[in-house]
Amino acid sequence: MKVDGVAYRSIWRDGNESAVTVVDQTLLPHRFETLRIETVTEAIDAIKRMVVRGAPLIGVTGAYGYAMALAADASDSNVAGAYDALYAARPTAVNLRWALDIVRAAVAGLPEAERAVVAFATADRLHAEDIRTNGTMAANGAALIREIWEAKGRSGPVNILTHCNTGWIACVDWGTALGVVYSAHDAGIPVHVFVDETRPRNQGASLTTWELGSHGVPHTLIADNAGGHLMQHGAVDICLVGADRVTASGDACNKIGTYLKALAAHDNHVPFYVVMPGSTIDWRVDDGVKEIEIEERASDEVTHISGISGDGTIVKVRLAPKGTKAANPAFDVTPARLLTGLVTERGVAKASREGLLGLYPERAS
Ligand code: MRU
């Protein structure tokens, strides 16, 4: 995607360097800066501090971090140790485990001297695949937007509500739910996006608005609690969100607050779709509410809010009285029964085991 006319990806490797450059998402929308990552320690730090974030991007960054670890020490013990250290960086997005498993399998049994080269090549492959996958997924989702537009007699824009940030900076390029928005918009379908602010880290207010604005997509920022009201008044045609993990039975774990939006959508008969690549499905997990580990983040993300001061410094301002106890679960699980469907690179499925196996038959066993 373009920033000030220059094409960027959220992460890239220059030539055969044993390092990557990423867009520093902690500074957006105030400053667009990149950060170079040269070691596995730096990769873990970038994932933990959410310099890079979004399930697909966490996966690709993890793959490169793993390759950096093996470039420093390709011994068997480091193949195991670096896997564990990276895996622990953020627990909920399954794309991290997915990517690490692929790199580990690619180097298994190789002489130590070959491991880093193969690990980097594998990470490059995941990088390229992410772009392709998101492009296909976006086109599959755009067909749904077109159907809604046709059903409205091509009058007015299709109003889409989204939560968190699921755009090109959450992936390598394009995005998941926002990829669908870009695809529809680029195809000439008029769209308008209601962007949930997404407390407490405000990925919607800071990142999604920045992305949509850069791409010229009409949008309106709303407080997290406004979605239900808008749906009751017919202002939302469809909800599109991403996911950090989808269970084999179709439950979707995504940014905290997604579940409440799905409840409101269900009550108001607004279609609610999760847009996610196959790498987000955790085939080992069935009941998302009981089985998915939900990341608990620092309480000061809730008691404080970040913004920019008049002199351009990024500051953190206290909202709650000193000493206030705050809980900060970063994700929640929306049961499959509340979802209209799952949009993937292989097509659109019902949110159920049968629906997913229809698209991924190789997983039936
Ligand atoms: O905590 P974050 O910002 O990494 O959470 C991101 C999300 O919840 C996205 O919706 C999800 O990763 C899927 S879309 C890329």
Short mmCIF file of C-alpha atoms and ligand atoms in Angstrom, two decimals:
data_model
loop_
_atom_site.label_atom_id
_atom_site.label_comp_id
_atom_site.label_asym_id
_atom_site.label_seq_id
_atom_site.Cartn_x
_atom_site.Cartn_y
_atom_site.Cartn_z
CA MET A 1 0.00 0.00 0.00
CA LYS A 2 1.09 3.56 -0.56
CA VAL A 3 2.11 6.11 2.03
CA ASP A 4 2.56 9.59 0.57
CA GLY A 5 2.81 8.04 -2.89
CA VAL A 6 5.48 5.49 -1.92
CA ALA A 7 4.62 1.76 -1.96
CA TYR A 8 5.31 0.00 1.33
CA ARG A 9 4.83 -3.36 2.92
CA SER A 10 4.57 -3.69 6.70
CA ILE A 11 7.75 -5.80 6.76
CA TRP A 12 10.49 -6.48 4.22
CA ARG A 13 13.98 -7.92 3.82
CA ASP A 14 16.50 -6.16 1.64
CA GLY A 15 18.20 -8.71 -0.61
CA ASN A 16 19.85 -11.47 1.36
CA GLU A 17 20.35 -9.49 4.53
CA SER A 18 19.82 -11.32 7.80
CA ALA A 19 17.53 -8.51 8.98
CA VAL A 20 14.13 -7.01 8.24
CA THR A 21 12.64 -3.54 8.30
CA VAL A 22 9.17 -2.94 9.72
CA VAL A 23 6.76 -0.04 9.99
CA ASP A 24 6.77 1.07 13.65
CA GLN A 25 3.07 0.91 14.51
CA THR A 26 3.51 2.37 17.99
CA LEU A 27 4.10 5.79 16.39
CA LEU A 28 1.13 5.85 14.01
CA PRO A 29 -0.79 7.92 13.07
CA HIS A 30 1.48 10.67 14.39
CA ARG A 31 4.73 9.63 12.73
CA PHE A 32 5.52 7.18 9.94
CA GLU A 33 8.86 5.59 10.83
CA THR A 34 10.49 2.27 10.13
CA LEU A 35 12.57 0.11 12.44
CA ARG A 36 15.29 -2.37 11.57
CA ILE A 37 15.20 -5.75 13.32
CA GLU A 38 18.48 -7.69 13.32
CA THR A 39 18.20 -10.23 16.12
CA VAL A 40 15.65 -12.62 17.54
CA THR A 41 15.62 -10.57 20.73
CA GLU A 42 14.64 -7.49 18.76
CA ALA A 43 11.97 -9.48 16.91
CA ILE A 44 10.47 -10.68 20.20
CA ASP A 45 10.56 -7.16 21.59
CA ALA A 46 8.83 -5.77 18.47
CA ILE A 47 6.03 -8.34 18.79
CA LYS A 48 5.61 -7.76 22.54
CA ARG A 49 5.60 -3.95 22.29
CA MET A 50 3.25 -4.13 19.30
CA VAL A 51 5.66 -2.35 16.99
CA VAL A 52 4.33 -5.11 14.76
CA ARG A 53 0.88 -6.48 15.46
CA GLY A 54 -2.04 -8.23 13.76
CA ALA A 55 -2.11 -12.01 13.55
CA PRO A 56 -0.65 -12.53 10.03
CA LEU A 57 2.14 -10.00 10.59
CA ILE A 58 3.03 -11.50 13.97
CA GLY A 59 3.41 -14.83 12.14
CA VAL A 60 5.71 -13.50 9.42
CA THR A 61 7.78 -11.50 11.92
CA GLY A 62 8.12 -14.63 14.04
CA ALA A 63 9.37 -16.58 11.01
CA TYR A 64 12.05 -13.96 10.29
CA GLY A 65 12.96 -13.78 13.98
CA TYR A 66 13.42 -17.54 14.00
CA ALA A 67 15.71 -17.31 10.96
CA MET A 68 17.75 -14.60 12.76
CA ALA A 69 18.08 -16.87 15.78
CA LEU A 70 19.42 -19.68 13.59
CA ALA A 71 21.82 -17.31 11.83
CA ALA A 72 23.34 -16.63 15.25
CA ASP A 73 23.26 -20.22 16.50
CA ALA A 74 21.88 -23.08 14.42
CA SER A 75 22.39 -25.78 17.06
CA ASP A 76 19.57 -28.18 17.91
CA SER A 77 19.18 -26.58 21.30
CA ASN A 78 18.69 -23.16 19.77
CA VAL A 79 16.21 -24.51 17.21
CA ALA A 80 14.14 -25.54 20.23
CA GLY A 81 14.95 -22.57 22.48
CA ALA A 82 14.29 -19.85 19.89
CA TYR A 83 10.97 -21.52 18.98
CA ASP A 84 9.84 -21.38 22.60
CA ALA A 85 11.02 -17.81 23.15
CA LEU A 86 9.25 -16.52 20.04
CA TYR A 87 6.11 -18.53 20.73
CA ALA A 88 5.85 -16.92 24.17
CA ALA A 89 5.97 -13.37 22.76
CA ARG A 90 2.19 -13.14 22.30
CA PRO A 91 -0.03 -16.09 23.15
CA THR A 92 -3.33 -15.64 21.31
CA ALA A 93 -2.69 -15.27 17.56
CA VAL A 94 -2.17 -18.81 16.28
CA ASN A 95 -0.45 -17.53 13.13
CA LEU A 96 2.72 -17.23 15.22
CA ARG A 97 2.76 -20.93 16.05
CA TRP A 98 1.76 -21.75 12.46
CA ALA A 99 4.72 -19.83 11.04
CA LEU A 100 7.21 -21.16 13.59
CA ASP A 101 6.08 -24.73 12.91
CA ILE A 102 6.67 -24.27 9.18
CA VAL A 103 10.18 -22.88 9.68
CA ARG A 104 11.07 -25.57 12.20
CA ALA A 105 9.87 -28.30 9.82
CA ALA A 106 11.86 -26.76 6.96
CA VAL A 107 15.16 -26.91 8.88
CA ALA A 108 14.56 -30.25 10.55
CA GLY A 109 17.30 -32.73 9.72
CA LEU A 110 19.44 -30.21 7.84
CA PRO A 111 23.13 -29.72 8.62
CA GLU A 112 23.57 -26.73 10.94
CA ALA A 113 25.41 -24.75 8.25
CA GLU A 114 22.33 -24.78 6.01
CA ARG A 115 19.63 -24.01 8.56
CA ALA A 116 19.65 -20.20 8.58
CA VAL A 117 19.60 -19.89 4.78
CA VAL A 118 16.65 -22.28 4.54
CA ALA A 119 14.88 -20.53 7.43
CA PHE A 120 15.18 -17.14 5.73
CA ALA A 121 13.98 -18.60 2.41
CA THR A 122 11.00 -20.11 4.22
CA ALA A 123 10.18 -16.79 5.89
CA ASP A 124 10.40 -15.11 2.47
CA ARG A 125 7.93 -17.68 1.15
CA LEU A 126 5.48 -16.99 3.99
CA HIS A 127 5.89 -13.27 3.29
CA ALA A 128 4.98 -13.73 -0.39
CA GLU A 129 2.16 -16.14 0.43
CA ASP A 130 0.59 -13.67 2.83
CA ILE A 131 0.30 -11.07 0.09
CA ARG A 132 -1.22 -13.55 -2.38
CA THR A 133 -3.60 -15.04 0.17
CA ASN A 134 -4.89 -11.66 1.28
CA GLY A 135 -5.48 -10.58 -2.31
CA THR A 136 -7.64 -13.64 -3.00
CA MET A 137 -9.46 -13.36 0.31
CA ALA A 138 -10.19 -9.68 -0.35
CA ALA A 139 -11.74 -10.52 -3.72
CA ASN A 140 -13.88 -13.25 -2.12
CA GLY A 141 -15.16 -10.79 0.47
CA ALA A 142 -15.71 -8.01 -2.05
CA ALA A 143 -18.24 -10.26 -3.79
CA LEU A 144 -20.35 -10.10 -0.60
CA ILE A 145 -20.13 -6.32 -0.57
CA ARG A 146 -21.21 -6.23 -4.22
CA GLU A 147 -24.24 -8.41 -3.42
CA ILE A 148 -25.30 -5.98 -0.69
CA TRP A 149 -24.82 -3.03 -3.02
CA GLU A 150 -26.95 -4.72 -5.71
CA ALA A 151 -29.61 -5.57 -3.11
CA LYS A 152 -29.71 -1.87 -2.15
CA GLY A 153 -30.41 -1.05 -5.80
CA ARG A 154 -26.91 0.40 -6.08
CA SER A 155 -28.10 3.33 -4.01
CA GLY A 156 -25.80 4.94 -1.49
CA PRO A 157 -22.68 3.38 -0.04
CA VAL A 158 -22.48 -0.02 1.61
CA ASN A 159 -21.99 0.76 5.30
CA ILE A 160 -19.46 -1.53 6.91
CA LEU A 161 -18.66 -1.67 10.62
CA THR A 162 -15.21 -2.89 11.59
CA HIS A 163 -13.29 -3.43 14.81
CA CYS A 164 -9.58 -3.04 15.58
CA ASN A 165 -7.12 -2.83 12.68
CA THR A 166 -7.15 -5.54 10.06
CA GLY A 167 -5.44 -3.67 7.24
CA TRP A 168 -2.17 -3.91 5.37
CA ILE A 169 -0.14 -3.04 8.46
CA ALA A 170 -1.69 -5.99 10.32
CA CYS A 171 -0.55 -8.32 7.54
CA VAL A 172 2.29 -8.05 5.02
CA ASP A 173 -0.01 -6.21 2.61
CA TRP A 174 -3.72 -5.66 1.84
CA GLY A 175 -5.17 -6.93 5.10
CA THR A 176 -8.01 -9.24 6.09
CA ALA A 177 -11.33 -7.40 6.73
CA LEU A 178 -9.87 -4.10 5.49
CA GLY A 179 -8.49 -5.93 2.46
CA VAL A 180 -12.12 -6.65 1.55
CA VAL A 181 -12.93 -2.96 1.97
CA TYR A 182 -10.00 -1.94 -0.28
CA SER A 183 -10.97 -4.50 -2.91
CA ALA A 184 -14.60 -3.30 -3.02
CA HIS A 185 -13.57 0.36 -3.03
CA ASP A 186 -11.00 -0.19 -5.79
CA ALA A 187 -13.65 -2.03 -7.85
CA GLY A 188 -15.84 1.08 -7.76
CA ILE A 189 -18.37 -0.08 -5.17
CA PRO A 190 -19.19 2.86 -2.90
CA VAL A 191 -18.32 1.91 0.68
CA HIS A 192 -18.33 3.76 3.97
CA VAL A 193 -16.71 2.33 7.08
CA PHE A 194 -17.72 2.84 10.71
CA VAL A 195 -14.45 2.40 12.59
CA ASP A 196 -14.69 1.27 16.23
CA GLU A 197 -12.08 3.14 18.25
CA THR A 198 -11.11 -0.22 19.86
CA ARG A 199 -10.23 0.63 23.43
CA PRO A 200 -7.91 0.24 25.16
CA ARG A 201 -5.12 0.50 22.56
CA ASN A 202 -7.29 2.26 20.01
CA GLN A 203 -6.10 0.43 16.93
CA GLY A 204 -9.26 1.59 15.16
CA ALA A 205 -8.86 5.27 16.07
CA SER A 206 -5.12 5.37 15.37
CA LEU A 207 -4.41 2.81 12.69
CA THR A 208 -7.59 2.00 10.76
CA THR A 209 -8.53 5.65 10.28
CA TRP A 210 -4.95 6.35 9.12
CA GLU A 211 -5.05 3.48 6.63
CA LEU A 212 -8.49 4.28 5.25
CA GLY A 213 -7.66 7.97 4.98
CA SER A 214 -4.44 7.20 3.08
CA HIS A 215 -6.40 5.02 0.65
CA GLY A 216 -9.26 7.50 0.18
CA VAL A 217 -11.96 5.28 1.70
CA PRO A 218 -14.80 7.27 3.34
CA HIS A 219 -15.02 6.44 7.04
CA THR A 220 -16.39 7.64 10.38
CA LEU A 221 -14.72 6.94 13.72
CA ILE A 222 -17.15 5.84 16.43
CA ALA A 223 -16.87 5.14 20.13
CA ASP A 224 -16.80 1.42 20.82
CA ASN A 225 -20.22 1.54 22.41
CA ALA A 226 -21.95 3.20 19.43
CA GLY A 227 -22.15 0.13 17.17
CA GLY A 228 -25.30 -1.38 18.70
CA HIS A 229 -27.17 1.91 18.44
CA LEU A 230 -26.15 2.33 14.79
CA MET A 231 -27.26 -1.20 13.97
CA GLN A 232 -30.65 -0.63 15.64
CA HIS A 233 -31.16 2.35 13.36
CA GLY A 234 -30.28 0.53 10.13
CA ALA A 235 -27.02 2.41 9.61
CA VAL A 236 -24.85 -0.72 9.24
CA ASP A 237 -25.22 -3.12 6.28
CA ILE A 238 -22.50 -5.57 7.28
CA CYS A 239 -19.86 -6.11 9.99
CA LEU A 240 -16.42 -7.28 8.90
CA VAL A 241 -13.73 -8.22 11.41
CA GLY A 242 -10.53 -10.26 11.43
CA ALA A 243 -9.48 -13.02 13.80
CA ASP A 244 -6.43 -14.10 15.77
CA ARG A 245 -7.60 -17.67 16.01
CA VAL A 246 -10.59 -19.54 14.61
CA THR A 247 -11.38 -22.92 16.08
CA ALA A 248 -12.06 -26.06 14.06
CA SER A 249 -15.74 -25.56 14.90
CA GLY A 250 -15.81 -21.94 13.71
CA ASP A 251 -15.58 -19.91 16.94
CA ALA A 252 -13.61 -16.71 16.31
CA CYS A 253 -11.19 -15.15 18.77
CA ASN A 254 -10.51 -11.51 17.94
CA LYS A 255 -9.82 -8.14 19.57
CA ILE A 256 -11.72 -7.52 22.80
CA GLY A 257 -15.17 -6.13 22.04
CA THR A 258 -15.79 -8.21 18.92
CA TYR A 259 -18.19 -10.48 20.81
CA LEU A 260 -20.39 -7.55 21.88
CA LYS A 261 -20.57 -6.33 18.27
CA ALA A 262 -21.57 -9.80 17.11
CA LEU A 263 -24.34 -9.94 19.73
CA ALA A 264 -25.68 -6.60 18.57
CA ALA A 265 -25.44 -7.66 14.92
CA HIS A 266 -27.29 -10.90 15.66
CA ASP A 267 -30.07 -9.03 17.50
CA ASN A 268 -30.45 -6.63 14.58
CA HIS A 269 -30.09 -9.15 11.73
CA VAL A 270 -26.93 -7.48 10.43
CA PRO A 271 -24.62 -9.96 8.65
CA PHE A 272 -21.40 -10.51 10.61
CA TYR A 273 -18.39 -12.01 8.81
CA VAL A 274 -14.90 -12.90 9.98
CA VAL A 275 -12.24 -12.51 7.30
CA MET A 276 -9.16 -14.65 7.91
CA PRO A 277 -6.62 -16.82 6.11
CA GLY A 278 -6.38 -20.59 6.65
CA SER A 279 -3.30 -19.97 8.81
CA THR A 280 -5.60 -18.48 11.47
CA ILE A 281 -7.52 -21.75 11.95
CA ASP A 282 -6.38 -23.74 14.97
CA TRP A 283 -7.44 -27.26 14.05
CA ARG A 284 -6.39 -28.50 17.51
CA VAL A 285 -9.00 -26.38 19.27
CA ASP A 286 -12.74 -26.87 19.29
CA ASP A 287 -14.34 -24.72 21.97
CA GLY A 288 -12.86 -21.22 21.68
CA VAL A 289 -14.26 -19.89 24.96
CA LYS A 290 -12.84 -22.73 27.02
CA GLU A 291 -9.62 -23.51 25.17
CA ILE A 292 -8.03 -20.34 23.77
CA GLU A 293 -5.50 -18.54 25.93
CA ILE A 294 -6.47 -14.87 26.10
CA GLU A 295 -3.58 -12.46 26.42
CA GLU A 296 -3.82 -10.24 29.50
CA ARG A 297 -2.00 -6.98 28.86
CA ALA A 298 -0.71 -4.29 31.21
CA SER A 299 -3.34 -2.45 33.23
CA ASP A 300 -1.95 0.98 32.33
CA GLU A 301 -3.34 0.48 28.80
CA VAL A 302 -6.77 0.84 30.47
CA THR A 303 -6.01 3.42 33.16
CA HIS A 304 -4.14 5.67 30.70
CA ILE A 305 -4.54 6.81 27.12
CA SER A 306 -1.85 7.71 24.57
CA GLY A 307 -1.89 10.68 22.27
CA ILE A 308 0.25 13.47 20.92
CA SER A 309 0.96 16.77 22.64
CA GLY A 310 1.22 20.16 20.96
CA ASP A 311 4.99 19.84 20.52
CA GLY A 312 4.69 16.50 18.73
CA THR A 313 5.71 14.32 21.67
CA ILE A 314 3.73 11.11 22.13
CA VAL A 315 2.39 11.17 25.68
CA LYS A 316 0.46 8.91 27.99
CA VAL A 317 -2.30 10.58 30.01
CA ARG A 318 -3.91 9.15 33.13
CA LEU A 319 -7.71 8.58 32.95
CA ALA A 320 -8.39 6.75 36.21
CA PRO A 321 -7.44 7.71 39.77
CA LYS A 322 -3.99 6.54 40.88
CA GLY A 323 -4.13 3.01 42.25
CA THR A 324 -7.23 1.98 40.27
CA LYS A 325 -7.19 -1.73 39.59
CA ALA A 326 -7.77 -2.51 35.89
CA ALA A 327 -8.19 -5.77 34.00
CA ASN A 328 -7.09 -5.88 30.38
CA PRO A 329 -8.04 -9.02 28.45
CA ALA A 330 -6.89 -8.26 24.89
CA PHE A 331 -9.18 -10.65 23.00
CA ASP A 332 -12.55 -12.34 23.28
CA VAL A 333 -14.26 -15.25 21.58
CA THR A 334 -17.37 -14.96 19.43
CA PRO A 335 -19.19 -18.30 19.25
CA ALA A 336 -19.75 -19.67 15.74
CA ARG A 337 -23.54 -19.38 16.15
CA LEU A 338 -23.27 -15.58 16.04
CA LEU A 339 -21.29 -15.51 12.79
CA THR A 340 -22.88 -15.32 9.35
CA GLY A 341 -19.77 -16.76 7.74
CA LEU A 342 -16.01 -16.97 7.45
CA VAL A 343 -14.30 -15.38 4.44
CA THR A 344 -11.05 -17.15 3.53
CA GLU A 345 -8.66 -17.40 0.60
CA ARG A 346 -10.54 -20.53 -0.46
CA GLY A 347 -14.00 -18.98 -0.41
CA VAL A 348 -16.74 -18.22 2.10
CA ALA A 349 -17.75 -20.90 4.61
CA LYS A 350 -20.40 -21.32 7.26
CA ALA A 351 -18.84 -20.92 10.70
CA SER A 352 -18.93 -24.61 11.54
CA ARG A 353 -16.69 -27.68 11.36
CA GLU A 354 -18.52 -28.82 8.22
CA GLY A 355 -18.16 -25.39 6.64
CA LEU A 356 -14.42 -25.22 7.31
CA LEU A 357 -13.81 -28.81 6.20
CA GLY A 358 -15.65 -28.03 2.98
CA LEU A 359 -12.91 -25.50 2.20
CA TYR A 360 -10.01 -27.39 3.81
CA PRO A 361 -10.88 -31.06 3.10
CA GLU A 362 -7.26 -32.12 3.70
CA ARG A 363 -7.92 -31.47 7.40
CA ALA A 364 -10.59 -34.16 7.65
CA SER A 365 -9.10 -37.15 9.46
O1 MRU B 1 -3.65 -6.79 19.50
P1 MRU B 1 -3.59 -6.67 18.01
O2 MRU B 1 -3.60 -5.26 17.54
O3 MRU B 1 -2.45 -7.48 17.43
O4 MRU B 1 -4.94 -7.33 17.52
C1 MRU B 1 -5.23 -7.42 16.15
C2 MRU B 1 -6.56 -7.98 15.88
O5 MRU B 1 -7.30 -8.29 16.77
C3 MRU B 1 -6.94 -8.24 14.47
O6 MRU B 1 -8.32 -8.16 14.32
C4 MRU B 1 -6.46 -9.65 14.11
O7 MRU B 1 -5.09 -9.80 14.28
C5 MRU B 1 -6.84 -10.16 12.79
S1 MRU B 1 -6.65 -9.17 11.37
C6 MRU B 1 -5.10 -8.97 10.94
#
